[in-house]
Amino acid sequence: MFFARLAPHLRRGRAGERRAAAYLKAQGLVIVTNNFRSRYGEIDFIARDGAELVFVEVRSREAGAQVSAAASINAAKRERIRKTAQVYLQQHYRTPPACRFDAVCIDGADITWLRAAF
């Protein structure tokens, strides 16, 4: 049976998401869903942090990359995430809970959780 090999950047992205999920769970978040897609884009994780719903963007960069993982989340990406979050809330809630947008940034071996990143 033939299985297509993932491109290196996609493998790195999936590995980063697995690492981010483990990190967030260790911090007490409960992941509700992952890779939620709408016509506007994708949200890597939607999680619960107590009563708060958290939309999480995961960014991974190799050590020594010219642009850090955090710096790679530009205004256009933030807007796509916001619009996708609105779709999720409309589909799942009559009255939306308190929400925030976090980022988990992985630069080489370093992992940083930016709460309320945008």
Coordinates of C-alpha atoms in Angstrom, one line a residue:
M1 CA 0.0 0.0 0.0
F2 CA 1.3 3.5 -0.9
F3 CA 1.5 6.2 1.7
A4 CA 2.7 9.7 0.7
R5 CA 5.5 11.0 2.8
L6 CA 4.9 14.3 4.5
A7 CA 7.1 17.2 3.5
P8 CA 9.7 18.1 6.2
H9 CA 7.9 21.3 7.3
L10 CA 4.6 19.3 7.7
R11 CA 6.4 16.7 9.8
R12 CA 7.9 19.4 11.9
G13 CA 4.5 21.1 12.3
R14 CA 2.8 17.9 13.4
A15 CA 5.7 17.1 15.9
G16 CA 5.3 20.6 17.2
E17 CA 1.6 20.2 17.7
R18 CA 2.1 16.9 19.6
R19 CA 4.7 18.6 21.8
A20 CA 2.4 21.6 22.4
A21 CA -0.5 19.4 23.3
A22 CA 1.5 17.5 25.9
Y23 CA 2.8 20.8 27.3
L24 CA -0.7 22.3 27.6
K25 CA -2.1 19.2 29.2
A26 CA 0.7 19.3 31.7
Q27 CA -0.3 22.9 32.5
G28 CA -3.8 21.8 33.2
L29 CA -5.6 22.7 30.0
V30 CA -8.2 20.3 28.6
I31 CA -8.1 20.0 24.8
V32 CA -11.6 20.1 23.4
T33 CA -10.6 19.7 19.7
N34 CA -7.7 20.1 17.4
N35 CA -7.3 21.3 13.9
F36 CA -10.7 23.0 13.7
R37 CA -11.2 24.3 10.1
S38 CA -13.5 26.8 8.6
R39 CA -13.4 28.6 5.3
Y40 CA -11.2 31.3 7.0
G41 CA -8.5 29.0 8.2
E42 CA -7.6 26.5 11.0
I43 CA -7.1 26.7 14.7
D44 CA -4.6 24.2 16.0
F45 CA -6.2 23.6 19.4
I46 CA -9.3 24.7 21.2
A47 CA -9.0 24.0 24.9
R48 CA -10.5 24.8 28.3
D49 CA -8.6 26.6 31.0
G50 CA -11.1 26.5 33.8
A51 CA -14.2 28.3 32.6
E52 CA -12.3 30.0 29.8
L53 CA -12.2 28.7 26.2
V54 CA -8.8 29.0 24.7
F55 CA -8.0 29.1 21.0
V56 CA -4.3 28.1 20.5
E57 CA -2.0 28.7 17.6
V58 CA 1.1 26.5 17.6
R59 CA 4.2 27.7 15.7
S60 CA 7.5 25.7 15.4
R61 CA 10.8 26.8 14.1
E62 CA 14.2 25.1 13.9
A63 CA 16.9 26.4 16.2
G64 CA 18.6 29.4 14.5
A65 CA 15.7 30.3 12.2
Q66 CA 15.8 33.8 10.9
V67 CA 12.3 34.5 12.2
S68 CA 11.2 33.3 15.7
A69 CA 8.0 31.3 16.0
A70 CA 6.2 34.1 17.8
A71 CA 7.2 36.7 15.2
S72 CA 5.7 34.4 12.5
I73 CA 2.2 35.0 13.7
N74 CA 1.4 38.1 11.6
A75 CA -1.7 40.3 11.6
A76 CA -3.3 38.3 8.7
K77 CA -2.9 35.0 10.6
R78 CA -4.3 36.5 13.7
E79 CA -7.4 37.7 11.8
R80 CA -7.9 34.3 10.2
I81 CA -7.8 32.7 13.7
R82 CA -10.3 35.3 15.0
K83 CA -12.7 34.6 12.2
T84 CA -12.4 30.9 12.5
A85 CA -13.0 31.2 16.3
Q86 CA -16.2 33.1 15.5
V87 CA -17.3 30.2 13.3
Y88 CA -16.6 27.7 16.1
L89 CA -18.5 29.8 18.7
Q90 CA -21.5 30.2 16.4
Q91 CA -21.6 26.5 15.8
H92 CA -21.2 25.3 19.4
Y93 CA -22.6 28.0 21.7
R94 CA -25.7 30.0 22.1
T95 CA -24.0 32.2 24.6
P96 CA -20.2 32.1 24.2
P97 CA -18.0 31.6 27.2
A98 CA -15.1 33.9 28.1
C99 CA -12.4 33.3 25.5
R100 CA -8.8 34.1 24.9
F101 CA -6.2 33.5 22.1
D102 CA -2.9 31.9 23.1
A103 CA 0.2 30.8 21.2
V104 CA 2.6 28.0 21.9
C105 CA 5.9 28.9 20.2
I106 CA 8.6 26.3 19.7
D107 CA 12.0 27.5 18.8
G108 CA 14.3 24.5 18.5
A109 CA 14.2 22.9 22.0
D110 CA 12.6 25.9 23.7
I111 CA 8.8 26.1 24.2
T112 CA 7.0 29.2 25.2
W113 CA 3.3 29.5 26.1
L114 CA 2.0 33.0 25.4
R115 CA -1.3 33.5 27.2
A116 CA -3.6 36.1 25.7
A117 CA -1.1 36.5 22.9
F118 CA -3.5 38.5 20.7

